[in-house]
Tab-separated table of C-alpha atoms (C1' of nucleotides) in Angstrom:
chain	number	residue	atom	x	y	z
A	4	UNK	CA	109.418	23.384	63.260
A	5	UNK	CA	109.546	27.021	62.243
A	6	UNK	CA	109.587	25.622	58.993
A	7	UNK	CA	106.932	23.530	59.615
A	8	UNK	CA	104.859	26.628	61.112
A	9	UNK	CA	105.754	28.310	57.460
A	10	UNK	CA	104.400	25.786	55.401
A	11	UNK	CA	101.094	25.274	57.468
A	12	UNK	CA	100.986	29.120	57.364
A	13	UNK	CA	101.239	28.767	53.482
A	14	UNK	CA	98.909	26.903	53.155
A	15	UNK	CA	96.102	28.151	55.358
A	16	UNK	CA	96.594	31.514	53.331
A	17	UNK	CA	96.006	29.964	50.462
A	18	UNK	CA	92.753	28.117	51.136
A	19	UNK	CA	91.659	31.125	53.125
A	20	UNK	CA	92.117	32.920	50.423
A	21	UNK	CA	89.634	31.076	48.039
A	22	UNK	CA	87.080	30.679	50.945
A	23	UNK	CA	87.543	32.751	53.877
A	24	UNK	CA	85.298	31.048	56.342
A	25	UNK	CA	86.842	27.915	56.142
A	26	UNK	CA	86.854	25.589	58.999
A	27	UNK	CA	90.134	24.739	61.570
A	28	UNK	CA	89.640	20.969	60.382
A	29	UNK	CA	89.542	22.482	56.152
A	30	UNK	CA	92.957	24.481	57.323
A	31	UNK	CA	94.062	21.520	58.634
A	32	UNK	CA	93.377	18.919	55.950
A	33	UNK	CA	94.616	21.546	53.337
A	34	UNK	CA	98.059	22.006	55.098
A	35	UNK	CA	98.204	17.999	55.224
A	36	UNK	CA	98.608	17.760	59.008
A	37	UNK	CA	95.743	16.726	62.308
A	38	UNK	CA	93.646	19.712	64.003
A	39	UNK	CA	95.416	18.806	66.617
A	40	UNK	CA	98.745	19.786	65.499
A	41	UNK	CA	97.423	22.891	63.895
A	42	UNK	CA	96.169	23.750	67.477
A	43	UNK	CA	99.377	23.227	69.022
A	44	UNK	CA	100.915	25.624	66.196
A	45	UNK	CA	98.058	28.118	66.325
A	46	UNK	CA	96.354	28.514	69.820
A	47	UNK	CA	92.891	29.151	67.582
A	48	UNK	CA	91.606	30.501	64.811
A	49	UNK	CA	92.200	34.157	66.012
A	50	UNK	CA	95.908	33.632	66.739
A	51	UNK	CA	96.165	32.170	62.934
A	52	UNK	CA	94.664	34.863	61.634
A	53	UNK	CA	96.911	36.835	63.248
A	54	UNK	CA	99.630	34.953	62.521
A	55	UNK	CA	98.381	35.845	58.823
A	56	UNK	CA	97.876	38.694	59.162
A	57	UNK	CA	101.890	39.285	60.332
A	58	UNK	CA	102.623	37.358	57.458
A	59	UNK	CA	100.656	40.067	54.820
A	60	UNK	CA	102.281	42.092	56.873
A	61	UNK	CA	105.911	40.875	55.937
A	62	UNK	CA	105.447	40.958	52.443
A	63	UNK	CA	103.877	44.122	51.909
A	64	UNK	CA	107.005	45.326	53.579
A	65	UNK	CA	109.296	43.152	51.359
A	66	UNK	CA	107.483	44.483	47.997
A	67	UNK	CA	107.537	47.930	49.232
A	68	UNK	CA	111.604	47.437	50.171
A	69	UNK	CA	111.701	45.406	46.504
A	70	UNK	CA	109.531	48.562	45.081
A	71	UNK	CA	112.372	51.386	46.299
A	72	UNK	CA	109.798	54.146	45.945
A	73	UNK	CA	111.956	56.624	46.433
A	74	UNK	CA	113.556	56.505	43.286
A	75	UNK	CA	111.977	58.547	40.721
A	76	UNK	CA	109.754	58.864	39.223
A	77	UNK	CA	106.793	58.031	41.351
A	78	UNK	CA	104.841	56.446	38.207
A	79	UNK	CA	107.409	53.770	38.409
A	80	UNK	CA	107.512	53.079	41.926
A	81	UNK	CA	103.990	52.545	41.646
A	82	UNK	CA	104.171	50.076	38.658
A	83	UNK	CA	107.463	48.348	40.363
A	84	UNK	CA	104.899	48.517	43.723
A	85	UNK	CA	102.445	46.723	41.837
A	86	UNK	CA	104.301	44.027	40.500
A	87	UNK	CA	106.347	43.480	43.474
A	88	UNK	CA	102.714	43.261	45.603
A	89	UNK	CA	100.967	41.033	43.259
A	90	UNK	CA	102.523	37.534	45.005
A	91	UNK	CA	100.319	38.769	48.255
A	92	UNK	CA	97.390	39.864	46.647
A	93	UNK	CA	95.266	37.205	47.728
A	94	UNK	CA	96.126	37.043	51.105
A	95	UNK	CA	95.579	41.308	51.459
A	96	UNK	CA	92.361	40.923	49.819
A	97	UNK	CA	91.019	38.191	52.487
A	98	UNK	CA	93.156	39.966	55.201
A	99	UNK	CA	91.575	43.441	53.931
A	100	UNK	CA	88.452	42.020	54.378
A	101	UNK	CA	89.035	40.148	57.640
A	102	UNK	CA	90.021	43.535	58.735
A	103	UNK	CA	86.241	45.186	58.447
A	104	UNK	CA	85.243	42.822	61.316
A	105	UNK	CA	87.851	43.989	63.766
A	106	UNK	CA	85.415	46.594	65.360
A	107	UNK	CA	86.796	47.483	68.651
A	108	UNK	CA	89.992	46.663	68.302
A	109	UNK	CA	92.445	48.630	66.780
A	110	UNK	CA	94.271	47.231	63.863
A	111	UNK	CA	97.880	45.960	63.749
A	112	UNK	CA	100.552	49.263	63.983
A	113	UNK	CA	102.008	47.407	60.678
A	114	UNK	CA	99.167	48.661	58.618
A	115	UNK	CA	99.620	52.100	59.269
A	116	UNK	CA	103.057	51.795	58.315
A	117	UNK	CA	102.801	50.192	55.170
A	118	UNK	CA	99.724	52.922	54.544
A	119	UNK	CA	101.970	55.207	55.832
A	120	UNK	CA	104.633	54.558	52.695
A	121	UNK	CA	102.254	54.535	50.277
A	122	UNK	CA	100.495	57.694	51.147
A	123	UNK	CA	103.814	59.398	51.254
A	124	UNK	CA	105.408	57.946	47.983
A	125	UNK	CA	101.575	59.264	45.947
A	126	UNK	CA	102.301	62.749	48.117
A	127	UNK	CA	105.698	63.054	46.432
A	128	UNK	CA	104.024	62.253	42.779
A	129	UNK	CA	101.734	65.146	43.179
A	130	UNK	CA	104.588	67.189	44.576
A	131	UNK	CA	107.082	66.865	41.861
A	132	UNK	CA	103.790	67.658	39.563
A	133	UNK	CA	103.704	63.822	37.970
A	134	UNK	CA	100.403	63.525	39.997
A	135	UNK	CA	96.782	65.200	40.216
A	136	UNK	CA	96.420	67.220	43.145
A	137	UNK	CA	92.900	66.648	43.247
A	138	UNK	CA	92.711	62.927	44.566
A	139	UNK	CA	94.146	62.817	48.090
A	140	UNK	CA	96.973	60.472	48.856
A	141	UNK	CA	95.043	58.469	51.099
A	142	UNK	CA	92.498	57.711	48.445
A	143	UNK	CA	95.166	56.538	46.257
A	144	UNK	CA	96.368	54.594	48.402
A	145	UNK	CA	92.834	53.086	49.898
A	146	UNK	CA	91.985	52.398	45.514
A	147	UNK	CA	95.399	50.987	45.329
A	148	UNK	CA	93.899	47.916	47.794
A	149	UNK	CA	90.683	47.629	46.610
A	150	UNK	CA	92.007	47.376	42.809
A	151	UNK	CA	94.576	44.850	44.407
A	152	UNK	CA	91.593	42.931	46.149
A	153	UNK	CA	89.221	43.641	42.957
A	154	UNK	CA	91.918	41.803	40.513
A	155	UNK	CA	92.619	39.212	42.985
A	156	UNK	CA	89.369	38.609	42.931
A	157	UNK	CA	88.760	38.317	39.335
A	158	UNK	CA	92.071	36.518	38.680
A	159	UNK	CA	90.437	34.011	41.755
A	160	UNK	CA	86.982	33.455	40.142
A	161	UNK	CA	88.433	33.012	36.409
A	162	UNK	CA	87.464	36.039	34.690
A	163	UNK	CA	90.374	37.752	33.901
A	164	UNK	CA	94.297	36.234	33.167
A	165	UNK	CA	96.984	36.646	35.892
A	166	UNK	CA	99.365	37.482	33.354
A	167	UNK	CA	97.395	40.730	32.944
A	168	UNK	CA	96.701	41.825	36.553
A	169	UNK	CA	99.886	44.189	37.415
A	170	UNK	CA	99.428	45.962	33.860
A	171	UNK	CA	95.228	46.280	34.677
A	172	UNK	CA	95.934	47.260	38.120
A	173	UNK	CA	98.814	50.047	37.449
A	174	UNK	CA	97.342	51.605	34.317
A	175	UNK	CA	94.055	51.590	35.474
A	176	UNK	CA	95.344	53.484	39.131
A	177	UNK	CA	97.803	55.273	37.140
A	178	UNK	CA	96.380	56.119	33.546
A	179	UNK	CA	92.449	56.007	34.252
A	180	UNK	CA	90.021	55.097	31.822
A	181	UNK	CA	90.030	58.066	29.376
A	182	UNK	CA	92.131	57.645	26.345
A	183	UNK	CA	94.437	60.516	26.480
A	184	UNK	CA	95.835	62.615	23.957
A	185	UNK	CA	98.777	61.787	22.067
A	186	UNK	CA	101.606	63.863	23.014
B	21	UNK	CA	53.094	44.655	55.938
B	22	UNK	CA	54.907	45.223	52.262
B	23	UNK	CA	56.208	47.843	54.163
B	24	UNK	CA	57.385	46.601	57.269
B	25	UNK	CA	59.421	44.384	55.298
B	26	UNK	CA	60.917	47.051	53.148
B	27	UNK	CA	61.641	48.532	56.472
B	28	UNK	CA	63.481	45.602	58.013
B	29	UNK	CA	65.361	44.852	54.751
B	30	UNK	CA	66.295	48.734	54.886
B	31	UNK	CA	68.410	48.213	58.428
B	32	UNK	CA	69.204	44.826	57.831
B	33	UNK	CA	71.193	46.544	55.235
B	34	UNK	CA	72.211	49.521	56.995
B	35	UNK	CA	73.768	46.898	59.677
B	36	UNK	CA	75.227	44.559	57.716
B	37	UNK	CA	77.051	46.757	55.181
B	38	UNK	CA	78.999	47.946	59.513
B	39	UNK	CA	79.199	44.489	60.379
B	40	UNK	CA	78.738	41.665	57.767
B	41	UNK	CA	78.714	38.865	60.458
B	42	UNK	CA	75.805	40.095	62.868
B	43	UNK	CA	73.187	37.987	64.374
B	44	UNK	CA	69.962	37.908	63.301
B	45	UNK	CA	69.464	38.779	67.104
B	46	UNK	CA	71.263	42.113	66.243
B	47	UNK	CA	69.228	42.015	63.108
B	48	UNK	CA	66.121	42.003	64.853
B	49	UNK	CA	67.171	44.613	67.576
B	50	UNK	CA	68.376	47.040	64.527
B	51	UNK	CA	64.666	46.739	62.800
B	52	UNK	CA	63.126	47.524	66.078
B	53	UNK	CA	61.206	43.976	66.340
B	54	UNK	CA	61.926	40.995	67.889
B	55	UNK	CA	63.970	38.019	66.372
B	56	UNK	CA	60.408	36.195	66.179
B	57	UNK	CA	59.015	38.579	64.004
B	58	UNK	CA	62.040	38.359	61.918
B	59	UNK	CA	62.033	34.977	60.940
B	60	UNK	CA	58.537	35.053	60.264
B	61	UNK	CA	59.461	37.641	57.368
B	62	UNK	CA	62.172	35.793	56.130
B	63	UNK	CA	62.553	31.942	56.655
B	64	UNK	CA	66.472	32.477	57.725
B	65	UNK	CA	69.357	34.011	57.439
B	66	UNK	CA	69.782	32.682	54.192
B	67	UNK	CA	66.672	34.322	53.234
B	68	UNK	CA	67.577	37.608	54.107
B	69	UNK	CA	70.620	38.157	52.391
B	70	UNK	CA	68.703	36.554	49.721
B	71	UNK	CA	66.404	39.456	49.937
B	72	UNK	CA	69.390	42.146	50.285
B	73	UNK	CA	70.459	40.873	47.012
B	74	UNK	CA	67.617	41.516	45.480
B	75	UNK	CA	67.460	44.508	47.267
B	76	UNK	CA	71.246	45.223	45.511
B	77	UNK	CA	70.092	44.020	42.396
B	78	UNK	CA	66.745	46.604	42.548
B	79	UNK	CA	68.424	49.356	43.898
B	80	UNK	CA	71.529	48.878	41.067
B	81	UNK	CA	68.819	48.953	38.093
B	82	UNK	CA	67.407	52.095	39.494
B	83	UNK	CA	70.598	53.738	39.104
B	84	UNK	CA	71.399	52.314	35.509
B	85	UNK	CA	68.231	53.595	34.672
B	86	UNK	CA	68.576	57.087	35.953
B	87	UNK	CA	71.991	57.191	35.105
B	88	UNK	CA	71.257	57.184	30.741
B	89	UNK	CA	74.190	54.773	29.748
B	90	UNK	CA	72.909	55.514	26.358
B	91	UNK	CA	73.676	58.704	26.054
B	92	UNK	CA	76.608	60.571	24.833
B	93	UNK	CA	79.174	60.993	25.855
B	94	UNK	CA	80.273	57.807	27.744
B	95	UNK	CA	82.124	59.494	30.250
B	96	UNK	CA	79.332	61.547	31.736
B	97	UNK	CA	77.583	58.205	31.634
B	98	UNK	CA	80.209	56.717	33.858
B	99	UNK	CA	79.824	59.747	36.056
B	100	UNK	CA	75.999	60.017	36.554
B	101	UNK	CA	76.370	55.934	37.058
B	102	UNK	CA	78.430	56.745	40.200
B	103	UNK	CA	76.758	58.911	41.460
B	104	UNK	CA	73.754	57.328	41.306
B	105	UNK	CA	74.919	54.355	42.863
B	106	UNK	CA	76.057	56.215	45.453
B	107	UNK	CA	73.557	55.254	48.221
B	108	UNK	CA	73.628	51.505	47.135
B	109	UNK	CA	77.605	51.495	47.688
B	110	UNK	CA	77.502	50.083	51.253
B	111	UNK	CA	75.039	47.160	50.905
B	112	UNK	CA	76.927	46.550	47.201
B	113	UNK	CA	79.890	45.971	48.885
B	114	UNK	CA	78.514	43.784	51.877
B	115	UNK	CA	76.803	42.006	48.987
B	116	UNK	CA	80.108	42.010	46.909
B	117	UNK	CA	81.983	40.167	49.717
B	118	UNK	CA	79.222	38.081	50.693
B	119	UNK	CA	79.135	36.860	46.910
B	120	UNK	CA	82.462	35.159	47.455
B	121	UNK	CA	80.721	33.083	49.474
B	122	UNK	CA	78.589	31.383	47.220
B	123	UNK	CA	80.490	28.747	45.990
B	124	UNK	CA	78.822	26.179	44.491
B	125	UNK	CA	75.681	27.766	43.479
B	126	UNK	CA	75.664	29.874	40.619
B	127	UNK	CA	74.773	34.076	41.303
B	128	UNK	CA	71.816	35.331	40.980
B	129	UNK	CA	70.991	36.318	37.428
B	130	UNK	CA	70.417	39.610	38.191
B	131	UNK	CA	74.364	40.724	38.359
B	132	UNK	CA	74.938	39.160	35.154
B	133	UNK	CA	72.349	41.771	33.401
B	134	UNK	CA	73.625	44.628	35.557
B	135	UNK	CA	77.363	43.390	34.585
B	136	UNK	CA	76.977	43.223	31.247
B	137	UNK	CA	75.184	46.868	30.599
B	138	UNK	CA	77.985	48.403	32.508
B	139	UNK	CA	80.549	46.163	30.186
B	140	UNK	CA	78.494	47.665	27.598
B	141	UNK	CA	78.827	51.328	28.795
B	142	UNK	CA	82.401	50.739	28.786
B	143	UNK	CA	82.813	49.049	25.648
B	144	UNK	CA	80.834	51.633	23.850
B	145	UNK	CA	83.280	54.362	25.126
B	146	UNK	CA	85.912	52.215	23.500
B	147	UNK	CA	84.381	52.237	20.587
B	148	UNK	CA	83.407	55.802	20.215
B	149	UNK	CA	87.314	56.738	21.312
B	150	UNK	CA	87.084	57.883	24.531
B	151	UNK	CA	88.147	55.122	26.367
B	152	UNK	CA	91.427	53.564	26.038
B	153	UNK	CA	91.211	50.163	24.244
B	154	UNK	CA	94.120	48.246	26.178
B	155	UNK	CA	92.020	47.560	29.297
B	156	UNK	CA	88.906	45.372	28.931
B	157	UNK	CA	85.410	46.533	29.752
B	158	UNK	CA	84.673	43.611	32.334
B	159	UNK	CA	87.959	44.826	33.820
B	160	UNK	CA	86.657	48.037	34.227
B	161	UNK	CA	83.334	46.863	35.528
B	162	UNK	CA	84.799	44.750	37.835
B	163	UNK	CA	87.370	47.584	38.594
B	164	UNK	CA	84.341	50.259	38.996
B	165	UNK	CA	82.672	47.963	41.949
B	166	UNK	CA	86.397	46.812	43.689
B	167	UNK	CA	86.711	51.275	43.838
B	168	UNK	CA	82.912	51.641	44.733
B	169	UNK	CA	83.507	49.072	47.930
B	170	UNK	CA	86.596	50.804	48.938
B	171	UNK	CA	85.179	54.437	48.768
B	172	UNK	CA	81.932	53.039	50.718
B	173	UNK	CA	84.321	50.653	53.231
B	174	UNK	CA	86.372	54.384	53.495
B	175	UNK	CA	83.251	56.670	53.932
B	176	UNK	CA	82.339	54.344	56.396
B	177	UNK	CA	85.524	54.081	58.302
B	178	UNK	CA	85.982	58.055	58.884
B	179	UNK	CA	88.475	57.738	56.797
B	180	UNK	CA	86.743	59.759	53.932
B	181	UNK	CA	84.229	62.136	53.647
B	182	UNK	CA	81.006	61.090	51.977
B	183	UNK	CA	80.821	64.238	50.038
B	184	UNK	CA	83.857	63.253	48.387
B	185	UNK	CA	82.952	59.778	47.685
B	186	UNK	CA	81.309	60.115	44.244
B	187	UNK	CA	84.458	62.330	42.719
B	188	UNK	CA	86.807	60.126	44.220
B	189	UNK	CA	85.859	57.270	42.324
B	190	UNK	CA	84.994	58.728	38.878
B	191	UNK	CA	87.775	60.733	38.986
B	192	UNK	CA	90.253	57.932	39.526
B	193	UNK	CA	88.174	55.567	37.393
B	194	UNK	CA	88.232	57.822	34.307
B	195	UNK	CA	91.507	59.659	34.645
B	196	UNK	CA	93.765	57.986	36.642
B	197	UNK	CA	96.235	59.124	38.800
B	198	UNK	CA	98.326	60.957	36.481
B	199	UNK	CA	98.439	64.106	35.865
B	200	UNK	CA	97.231	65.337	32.358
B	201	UNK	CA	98.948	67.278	30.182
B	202	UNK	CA	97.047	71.132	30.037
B	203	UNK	CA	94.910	70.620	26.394
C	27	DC	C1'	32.765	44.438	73.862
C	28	DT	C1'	34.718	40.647	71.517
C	29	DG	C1'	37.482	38.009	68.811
C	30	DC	C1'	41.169	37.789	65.430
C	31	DG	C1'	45.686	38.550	63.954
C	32	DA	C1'	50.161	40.166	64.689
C	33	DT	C1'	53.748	40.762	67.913
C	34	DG	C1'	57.233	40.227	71.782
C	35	DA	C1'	59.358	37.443	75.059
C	36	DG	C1'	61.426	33.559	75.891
C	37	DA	C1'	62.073	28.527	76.290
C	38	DC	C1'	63.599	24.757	74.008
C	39	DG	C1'	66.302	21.405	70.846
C	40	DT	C1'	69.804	21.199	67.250
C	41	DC	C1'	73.949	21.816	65.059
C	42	DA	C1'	78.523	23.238	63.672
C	43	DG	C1'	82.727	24.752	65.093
C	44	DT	C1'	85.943	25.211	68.636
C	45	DG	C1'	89.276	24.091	72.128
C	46	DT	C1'	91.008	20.507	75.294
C	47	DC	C1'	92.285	16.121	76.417
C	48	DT	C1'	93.878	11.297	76.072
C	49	DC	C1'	96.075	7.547	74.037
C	50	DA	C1'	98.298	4.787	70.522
C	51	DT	C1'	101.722	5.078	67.053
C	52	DG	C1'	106.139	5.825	65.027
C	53	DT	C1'	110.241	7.915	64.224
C	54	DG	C1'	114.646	9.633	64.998
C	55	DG	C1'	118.566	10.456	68.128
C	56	DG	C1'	121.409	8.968	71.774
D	15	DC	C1'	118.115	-0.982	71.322
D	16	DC	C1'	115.398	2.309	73.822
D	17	DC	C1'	113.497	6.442	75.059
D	18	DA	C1'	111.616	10.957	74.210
D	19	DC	C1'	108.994	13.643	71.634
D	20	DA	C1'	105.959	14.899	67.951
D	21	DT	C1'	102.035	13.424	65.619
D	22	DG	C1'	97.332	11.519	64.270
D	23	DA	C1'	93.018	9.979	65.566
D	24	DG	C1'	89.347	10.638	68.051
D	25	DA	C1'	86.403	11.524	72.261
D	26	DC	C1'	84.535	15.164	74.957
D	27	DA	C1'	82.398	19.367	76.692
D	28	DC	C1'	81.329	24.026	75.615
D	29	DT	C1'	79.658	27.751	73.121
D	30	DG	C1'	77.071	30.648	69.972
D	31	DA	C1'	73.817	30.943	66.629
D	32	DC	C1'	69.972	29.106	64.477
D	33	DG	C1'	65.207	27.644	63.827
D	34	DT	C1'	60.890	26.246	66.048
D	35	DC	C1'	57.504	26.528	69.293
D	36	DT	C1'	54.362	28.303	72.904
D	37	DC	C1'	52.019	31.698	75.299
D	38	DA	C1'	50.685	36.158	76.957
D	39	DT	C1'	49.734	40.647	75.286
D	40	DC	C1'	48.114	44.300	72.505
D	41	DG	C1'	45.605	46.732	68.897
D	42	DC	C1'	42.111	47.025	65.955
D	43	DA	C1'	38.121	45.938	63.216
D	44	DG	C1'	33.640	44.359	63.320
DNA sequence: CTGCGATGAGACGTCAGTGTCTCATGTGGG
DNA sequence: CCCACATGAGACACTGACGTCTCATCGCAG
């Protein structure tokens, strides 16, 4: 049953994914059970998103713990933060978006936390001088999703390889576009 | 007339960048006319975003124009592109999420012109030696509208300030997070 | 003043999606 | 074998949004 409740969760993250407004009965179909089952899983469509959005949740959380971003340096907690994140990059990108409708409502404590990690593992780059002091931590962080979302995206819609999205993601974040010198 | 419609396509956009599911009811309300009125400018829903694109699309060529992509070097190109862009980031990245939407039918041709001169941009910067040749051009391009929807989704949140917004992005799009050796 | 055109208000009908319910089936454990 | 429980299939009512229509009103041009 709770593995049952995995599986159907799997799969309604993935189709959600690829087309976020799909229907109870497309959820349904796609995790190969009856609406009615899914119903008795997921009281509606807000408690599985919910449910999804705990599940983003849980492995942000397990690819920052697989990241250890406190070991130095910072540039390669990012890249290991990356990689480790990439599994989950569709599901943040549709749950990132999902997010933007939640207008009243405040937005799961989780969040914060995981933005809380981030935030603090860029503030340590710039403090140990691997990082530009110029570009706050929080818009590292907030660029670190949207270039997750952006190469999910493209990865998603067939324009660029998956074998190249934590190397595009992390040197783009990391190295810019600007060729640099060679040192 | 012309311009009452440029009008209503003006807060259409303004409200649908805050909340990409409103009703044409809110539509309507946000214009300042009544939901009659609004269908007899555009046939439906469908209609209007079909208009915001365009809208997008206008307001996007504007900005390539004003921005010189042609002239050296590229990286001030990238930089007056931003900026210029600027004021179209919200309804870019309602229209960037929407776009995800549009399964079967093929996009409007209109990105594909706009996506390929920025591609250009980029790959002429390769070419010249100021950009670094290990990450594609239609990774950047796509990379340059994933960071122009965060900043705008940021700005609009309070969790940015708008001042910052266009040396945020070409900042981090150009040089990355690191920090660069003194030259 | 008069008549035309545009508008606002609102009343429909329609439709898709949702959530609830019932009932038949079948499957596995006792 | 038999029962309990989970499931699938489907009917049902409800809701929100949409699109269409009518009608009264208002402003303005002739």
């Amino acid at each position: 049953m709770a593995l049952d409740r995995d599986h159907v969760l799997r799969a309604a993250a993935a189709l959600l994914t690829r087309k976020s407004t799909a229907t109870m009965d497309e959820v349904a179909k796609a995790a190969g059970i009856s609406r009615a089952t899914l119903h008795r899983q997921f009281a509606g469509r807000d408690a599985l998103v919910r449910a999804l959005e705990a599940l983003g949740i849980a492995e942000c959380e397990t690819a920052l713990a697989a990241a250890r971003l406190d070991e130095d340096p910072a540039e390669g907690a990012v890249r290991r933060l990356v990689r480790e994140v990439e599994p989950a990059a569709g599901l943040l990108a549709f749950l990132y978006t999902e997010n933007q409708l939640f207008e009243g409502e405040e937005q799961h404590a989780g969040w914060a936390r995981i933005d809380d990690r981030i935030t603090a593992l860029f503030r340590r780059g710039q403090q140990n001088g691997e990082f530009r002091i110029d570009l706050t931590p929080a818009w590292l962080t907030e660029a670190l999703f949207g270039l997750l979302a952006s190469g999910a995206w493209m990865v998603q819609s067939g324009k660029g390889a998956p074998k190249d999205f934590t190397r595009m993601i992390a040197e783009l974040l990391l190295g810019g576009a600007l060729r640099r010198e060679e040192s």
